[in-house]
Coordinates of C-alpha atoms in Angstrom, one line a residue:
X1 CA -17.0 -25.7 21.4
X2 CA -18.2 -22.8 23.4
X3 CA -19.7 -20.0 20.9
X4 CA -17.5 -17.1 23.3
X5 CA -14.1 -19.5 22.0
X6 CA -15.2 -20.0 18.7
X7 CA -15.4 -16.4 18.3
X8 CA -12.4 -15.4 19.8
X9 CA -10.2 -18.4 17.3
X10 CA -12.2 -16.4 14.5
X11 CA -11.6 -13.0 15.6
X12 CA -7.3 -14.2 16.3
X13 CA -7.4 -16.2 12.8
X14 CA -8.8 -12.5 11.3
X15 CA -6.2 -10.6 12.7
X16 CA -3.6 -13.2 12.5
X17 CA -3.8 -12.6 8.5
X18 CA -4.5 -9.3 8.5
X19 CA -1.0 -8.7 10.3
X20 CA 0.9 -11.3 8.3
X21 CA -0.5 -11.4 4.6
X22 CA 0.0 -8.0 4.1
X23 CA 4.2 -8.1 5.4
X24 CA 3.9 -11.4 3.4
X25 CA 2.8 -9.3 -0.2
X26 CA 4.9 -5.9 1.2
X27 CA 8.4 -9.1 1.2
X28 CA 7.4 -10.5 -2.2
X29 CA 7.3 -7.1 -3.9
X30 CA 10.7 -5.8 -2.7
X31 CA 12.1 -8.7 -4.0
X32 CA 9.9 -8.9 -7.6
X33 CA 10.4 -5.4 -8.1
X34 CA 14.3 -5.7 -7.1
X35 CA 14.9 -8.5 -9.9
X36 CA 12.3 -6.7 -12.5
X37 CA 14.3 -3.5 -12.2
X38 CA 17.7 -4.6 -11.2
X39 CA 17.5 -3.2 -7.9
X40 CA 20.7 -4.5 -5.9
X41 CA 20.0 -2.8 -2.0
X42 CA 16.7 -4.9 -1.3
X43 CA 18.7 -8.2 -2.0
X44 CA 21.6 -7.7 0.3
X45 CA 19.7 -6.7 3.9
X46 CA 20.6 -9.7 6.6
X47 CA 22.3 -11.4 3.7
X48 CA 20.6 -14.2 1.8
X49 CA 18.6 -12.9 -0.4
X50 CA 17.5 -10.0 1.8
X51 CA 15.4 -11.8 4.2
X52 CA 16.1 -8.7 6.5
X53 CA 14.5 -5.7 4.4
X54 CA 10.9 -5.8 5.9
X55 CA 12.6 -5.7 9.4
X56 CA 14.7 -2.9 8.4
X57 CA 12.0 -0.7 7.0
X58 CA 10.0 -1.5 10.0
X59 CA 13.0 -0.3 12.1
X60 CA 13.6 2.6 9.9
X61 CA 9.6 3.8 10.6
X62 CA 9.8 2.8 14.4
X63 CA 12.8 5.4 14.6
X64 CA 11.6 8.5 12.5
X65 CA 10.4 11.3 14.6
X66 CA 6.5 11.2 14.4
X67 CA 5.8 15.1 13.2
X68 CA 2.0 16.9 13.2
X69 CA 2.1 20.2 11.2
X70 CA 1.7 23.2 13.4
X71 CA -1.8 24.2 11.2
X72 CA -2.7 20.5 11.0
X73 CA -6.2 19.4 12.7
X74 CA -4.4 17.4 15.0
X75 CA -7.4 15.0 15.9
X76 CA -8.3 14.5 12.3
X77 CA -4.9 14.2 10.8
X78 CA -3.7 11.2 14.1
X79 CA -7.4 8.8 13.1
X80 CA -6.8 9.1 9.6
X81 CA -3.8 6.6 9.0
X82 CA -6.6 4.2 11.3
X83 CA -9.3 5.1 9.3
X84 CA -7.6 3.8 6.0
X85 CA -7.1 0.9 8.0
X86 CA -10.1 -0.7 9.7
X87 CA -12.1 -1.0 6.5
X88 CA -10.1 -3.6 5.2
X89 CA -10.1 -5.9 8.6
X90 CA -13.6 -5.8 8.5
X91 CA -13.8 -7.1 4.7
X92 CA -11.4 -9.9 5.6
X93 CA -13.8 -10.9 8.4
X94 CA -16.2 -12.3 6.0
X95 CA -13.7 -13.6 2.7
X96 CA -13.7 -17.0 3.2
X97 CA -10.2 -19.0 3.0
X98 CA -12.3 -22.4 2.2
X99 CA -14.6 -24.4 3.0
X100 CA -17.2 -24.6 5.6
X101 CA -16.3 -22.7 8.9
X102 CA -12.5 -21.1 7.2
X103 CA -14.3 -17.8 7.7
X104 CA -14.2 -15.3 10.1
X105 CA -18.0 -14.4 10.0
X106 CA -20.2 -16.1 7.0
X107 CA -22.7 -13.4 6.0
X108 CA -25.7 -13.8 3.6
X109 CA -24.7 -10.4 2.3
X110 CA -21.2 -10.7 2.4
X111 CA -20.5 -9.2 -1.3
X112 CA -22.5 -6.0 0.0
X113 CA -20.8 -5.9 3.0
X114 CA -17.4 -6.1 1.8
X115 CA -18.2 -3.6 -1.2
X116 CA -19.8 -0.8 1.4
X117 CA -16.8 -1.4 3.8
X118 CA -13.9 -1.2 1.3
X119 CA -15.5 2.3 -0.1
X120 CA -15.3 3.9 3.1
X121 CA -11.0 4.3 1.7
X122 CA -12.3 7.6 0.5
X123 CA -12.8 9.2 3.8
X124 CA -9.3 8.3 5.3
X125 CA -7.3 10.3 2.0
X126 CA -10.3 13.4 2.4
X127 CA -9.4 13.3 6.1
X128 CA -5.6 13.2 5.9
X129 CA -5.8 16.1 2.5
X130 CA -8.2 18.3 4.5
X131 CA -6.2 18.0 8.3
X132 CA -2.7 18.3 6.8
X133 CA -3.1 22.1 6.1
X134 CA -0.8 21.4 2.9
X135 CA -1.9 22.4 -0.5
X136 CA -0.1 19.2 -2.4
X137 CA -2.1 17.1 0.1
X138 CA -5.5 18.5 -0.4
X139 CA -4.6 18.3 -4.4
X140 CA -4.0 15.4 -3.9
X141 CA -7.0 14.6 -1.6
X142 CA -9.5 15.9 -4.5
X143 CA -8.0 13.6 -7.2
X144 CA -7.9 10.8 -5.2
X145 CA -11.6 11.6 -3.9
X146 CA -12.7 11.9 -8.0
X147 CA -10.8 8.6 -8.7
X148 CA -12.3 6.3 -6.0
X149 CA -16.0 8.1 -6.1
X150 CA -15.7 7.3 -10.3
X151 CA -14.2 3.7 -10.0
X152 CA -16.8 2.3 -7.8
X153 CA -19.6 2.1 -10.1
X154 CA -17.5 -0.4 -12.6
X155 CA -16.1 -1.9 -9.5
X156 CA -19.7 -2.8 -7.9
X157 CA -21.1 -3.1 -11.0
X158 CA -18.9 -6.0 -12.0
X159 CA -19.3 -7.6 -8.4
X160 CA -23.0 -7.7 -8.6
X161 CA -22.7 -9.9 -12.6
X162 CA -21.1 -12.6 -10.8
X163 CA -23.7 -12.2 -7.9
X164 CA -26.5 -12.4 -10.5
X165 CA -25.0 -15.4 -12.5
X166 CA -24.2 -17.3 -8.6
X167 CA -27.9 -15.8 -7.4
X168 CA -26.5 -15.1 -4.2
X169 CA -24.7 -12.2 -2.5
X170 CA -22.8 -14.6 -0.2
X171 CA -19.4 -15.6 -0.6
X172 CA -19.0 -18.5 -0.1
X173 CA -22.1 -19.3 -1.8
X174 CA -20.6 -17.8 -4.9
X175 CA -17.5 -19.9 -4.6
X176 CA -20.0 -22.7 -4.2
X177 CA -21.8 -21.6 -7.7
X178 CA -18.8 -21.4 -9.7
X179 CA -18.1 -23.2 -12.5
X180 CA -14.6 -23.2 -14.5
X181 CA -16.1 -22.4 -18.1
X182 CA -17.4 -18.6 -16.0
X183 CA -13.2 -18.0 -16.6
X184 CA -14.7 -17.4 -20.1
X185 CA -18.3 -16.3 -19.4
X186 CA -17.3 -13.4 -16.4
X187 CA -14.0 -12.5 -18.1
X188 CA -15.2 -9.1 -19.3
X189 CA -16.2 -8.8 -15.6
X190 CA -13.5 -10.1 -13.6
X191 CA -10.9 -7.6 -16.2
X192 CA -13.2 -4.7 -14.9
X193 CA -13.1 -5.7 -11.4
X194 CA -9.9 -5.8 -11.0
X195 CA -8.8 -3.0 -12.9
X196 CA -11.3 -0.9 -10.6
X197 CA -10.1 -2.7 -7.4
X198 CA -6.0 -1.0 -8.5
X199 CA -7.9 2.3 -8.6
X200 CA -9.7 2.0 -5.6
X201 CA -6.6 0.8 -3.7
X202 CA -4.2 3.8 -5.7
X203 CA -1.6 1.4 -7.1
X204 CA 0.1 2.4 -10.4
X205 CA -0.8 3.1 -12.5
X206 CA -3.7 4.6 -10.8
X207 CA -1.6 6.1 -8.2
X208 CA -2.7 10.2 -9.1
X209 CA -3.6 10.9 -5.7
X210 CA -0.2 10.1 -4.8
X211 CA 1.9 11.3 -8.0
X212 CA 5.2 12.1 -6.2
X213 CA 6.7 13.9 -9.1
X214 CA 4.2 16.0 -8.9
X215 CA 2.5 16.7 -5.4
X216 CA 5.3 15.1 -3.5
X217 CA 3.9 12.6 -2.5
X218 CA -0.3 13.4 -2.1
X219 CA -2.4 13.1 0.7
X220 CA 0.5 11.5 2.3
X221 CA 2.7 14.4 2.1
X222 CA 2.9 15.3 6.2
X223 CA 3.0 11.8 7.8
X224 CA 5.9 10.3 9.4
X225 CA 7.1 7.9 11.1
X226 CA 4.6 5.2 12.1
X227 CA 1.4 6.7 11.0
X228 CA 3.0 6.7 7.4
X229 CA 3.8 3.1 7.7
X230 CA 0.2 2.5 8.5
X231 CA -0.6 4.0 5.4
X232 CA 1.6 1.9 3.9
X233 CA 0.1 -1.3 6.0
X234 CA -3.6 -0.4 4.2
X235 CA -1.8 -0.2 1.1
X236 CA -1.0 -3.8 1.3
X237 CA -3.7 -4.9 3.2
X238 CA -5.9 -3.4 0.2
X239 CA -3.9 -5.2 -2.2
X240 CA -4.9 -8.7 -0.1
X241 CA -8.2 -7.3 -0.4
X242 CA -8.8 -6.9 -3.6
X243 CA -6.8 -9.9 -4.8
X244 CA -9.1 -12.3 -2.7
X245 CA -12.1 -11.1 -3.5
X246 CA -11.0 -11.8 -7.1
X247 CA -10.2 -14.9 -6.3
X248 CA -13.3 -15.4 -4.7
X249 CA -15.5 -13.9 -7.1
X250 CA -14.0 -15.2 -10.3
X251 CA -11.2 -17.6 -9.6
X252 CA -13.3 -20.1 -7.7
X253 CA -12.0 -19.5 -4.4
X254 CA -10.9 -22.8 -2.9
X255 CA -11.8 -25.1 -5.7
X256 CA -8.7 -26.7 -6.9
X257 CA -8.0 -29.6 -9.6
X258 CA -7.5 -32.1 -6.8
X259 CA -10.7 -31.4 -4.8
X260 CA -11.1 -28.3 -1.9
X261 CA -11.9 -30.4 1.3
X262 CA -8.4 -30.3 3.0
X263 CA -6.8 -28.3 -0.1
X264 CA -9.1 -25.7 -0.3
X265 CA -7.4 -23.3 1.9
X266 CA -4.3 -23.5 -0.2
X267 CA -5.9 -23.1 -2.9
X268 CA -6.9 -19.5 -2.3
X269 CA -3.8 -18.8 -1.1
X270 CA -1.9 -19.7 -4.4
X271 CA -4.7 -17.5 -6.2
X272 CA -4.7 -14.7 -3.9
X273 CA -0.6 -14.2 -3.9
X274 CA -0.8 -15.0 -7.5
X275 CA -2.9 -12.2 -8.3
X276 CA -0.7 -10.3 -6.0
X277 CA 1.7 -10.6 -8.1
X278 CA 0.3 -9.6 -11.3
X279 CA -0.7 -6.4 -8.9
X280 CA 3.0 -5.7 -7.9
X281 CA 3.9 -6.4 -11.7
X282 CA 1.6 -3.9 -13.0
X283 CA 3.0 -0.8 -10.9
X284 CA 6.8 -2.3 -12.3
X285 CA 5.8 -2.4 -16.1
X286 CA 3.0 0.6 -16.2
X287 CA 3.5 4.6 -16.2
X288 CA 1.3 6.6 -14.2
X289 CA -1.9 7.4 -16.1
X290 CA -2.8 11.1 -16.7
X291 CA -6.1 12.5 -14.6
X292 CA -7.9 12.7 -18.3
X293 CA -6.9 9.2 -19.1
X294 CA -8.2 7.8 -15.8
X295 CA -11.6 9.0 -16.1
X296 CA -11.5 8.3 -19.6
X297 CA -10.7 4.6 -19.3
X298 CA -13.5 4.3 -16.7
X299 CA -16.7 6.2 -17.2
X300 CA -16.0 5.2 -21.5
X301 CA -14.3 2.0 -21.3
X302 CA -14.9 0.3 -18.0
X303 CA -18.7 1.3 -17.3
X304 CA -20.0 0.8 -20.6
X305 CA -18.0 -3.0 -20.3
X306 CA -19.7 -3.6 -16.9
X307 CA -22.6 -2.9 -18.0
X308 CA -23.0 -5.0 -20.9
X309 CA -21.9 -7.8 -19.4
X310 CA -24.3 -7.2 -16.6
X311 CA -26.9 -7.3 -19.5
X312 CA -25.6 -10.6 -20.9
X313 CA -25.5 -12.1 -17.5
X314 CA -29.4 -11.3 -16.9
X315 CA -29.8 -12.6 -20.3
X316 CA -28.3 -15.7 -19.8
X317 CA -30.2 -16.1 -16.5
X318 CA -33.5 -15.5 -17.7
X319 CA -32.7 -17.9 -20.8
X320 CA -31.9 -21.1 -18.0

């Protein structure tokens, strides 16, 4: 196959799920949420079952007037909503779906890649707080700027245990590595991951920057219309994010009880909208935390975790 075609199926297979996965998690928690909370509109739009909500929210954002504050920076506040966005289509490009070539571009440094990528988040909410000329917004800006800059050092410190234990930064060499009794072993680690992955994406109950009984609805205060719904988009692209790199990273990826060459694809799948889930579940079952309780839970409960399992997984590495 010609390398210009290859690249181009890659590139299409890439956008392909960055465009449906997301919809796919956006459907499954208007539904989970409407049966968690007895929630009766999301289950009658286009009759069975609802099938029709995502189209009518899509519909809904298509029509509303698209409105840019008279004292906004108008070129800031317009790339924002794309700025929250592009981070996380370049981290799917190298999150491998299975085995062999299921990845958009295999990188020796994907883990680094991915992690560097996803943290650029924190300029798209300072952009929009700052250009919106709205004090709610830039409060919420700040928080959400404290909560992201804090929950990176648990989140990358977690990432790089399962590196060290794997002795790789790749991917898919980490899938490779994996054994099932590291369920047990990178627990500690794969908890603090994906606790800091919810803050880094600004689900509940980490959703502070946001807080709409409070600042209305954060950094996302003056948006309408479609460049909200992109918002929304990286919200649930995030959520794909974070759940496959779990799944990559501590699930095992595409390794299945019934062997990963054809299956393996599937596999992740199942794990990544199964961890999706639990996300979705969380922001139903959770009340926000309080800006002294976030920081709390990570710089004395999450880094001080990370780190000592860090420390065991060296140990354990020097010891084989």
């Amino acid at each position: 196959m010609p390398l210009w075609l290859e690249l181009t199926l890659r590139v299409v297979g890439v956008l392909a799920a960055f465009l449906v996965l997301p919809l796919v998690v956006g459907q499954a928690e208007h539904k989970v949420m409407a049966h968690m909370q007895g929630r009766l509109g999301p289950m009658y739009a286009g009759g069975f079952h609802g099938w029709a909500q995502l189209v009518a929210d899509g519909i809904k954002f298509v029509q509303k007037e698209d409105v840019t504050p008279r004292e906004a920076d108008r070129p800031v506040f317009r790339l924002a909503p794309v700025v929250a966005l592009v981070p996380y289509l370049l981290a799917l490009l190298v999150i491998p779906l299975g085995p062999g070539d299921l990845v958009g571009q295999p990188l020796d440094i994907g883990l680094f890649f991915v992690l560097a990528v996803v943290g650029v988040g924190v300029v798209a909410v300072l952009m929009s707080a700052w250009a919106s000329a709205n004090k709610y917004s830039l409060l919420g800006g700040l928080r959400g700027a404290a909560q992201l800059l804090g929950y990176e050092l648990p989140l990358v410190l977690a990432a790089a245990s399962v590196a060290m234990a794997a002795g790789t930064l790749s991917l898919s060499g980490i899938v490779e590595a994996w054994q099932p009794w590291w369920l047990l072993w990178q627990a500690p680690a794969m908890v603090v991951f994906f606790v800091a992955g919810l803050a880094e994406i600004r689900r509940p109950p980490f959703d502070m920057p946001i807080a709409d009984s409070e600042l209305v609805f954060g950094y996302m205060t003056e948006y309408t219309g479609l460049r909200f719904a992109f918002f929304l988009l990286a919200e649930y692209v995030g959520i794909v994010v974070i759940a496959a790199l779990t799944t990559v990273l501590f699930l095992g990826g595409w390794q299945g009880p019934f062997g990963d060459a054809y299956l393996g694809w599937l596999w992740t799948l199942l794990k990544v909208f199964a961890v999706s889930f639990v996300i979705i579940w969380l922001r139903v079952s959770y009340p926000r935390l309080r800006e002294d309780q976030l920081q709390r839970l990570c710089w004395l409960v999450l880094v001080p975790v990370a780190l000592g399992q860090l420390v065991l997984t060296a140990a354990v590495r020097v010891a084989t």
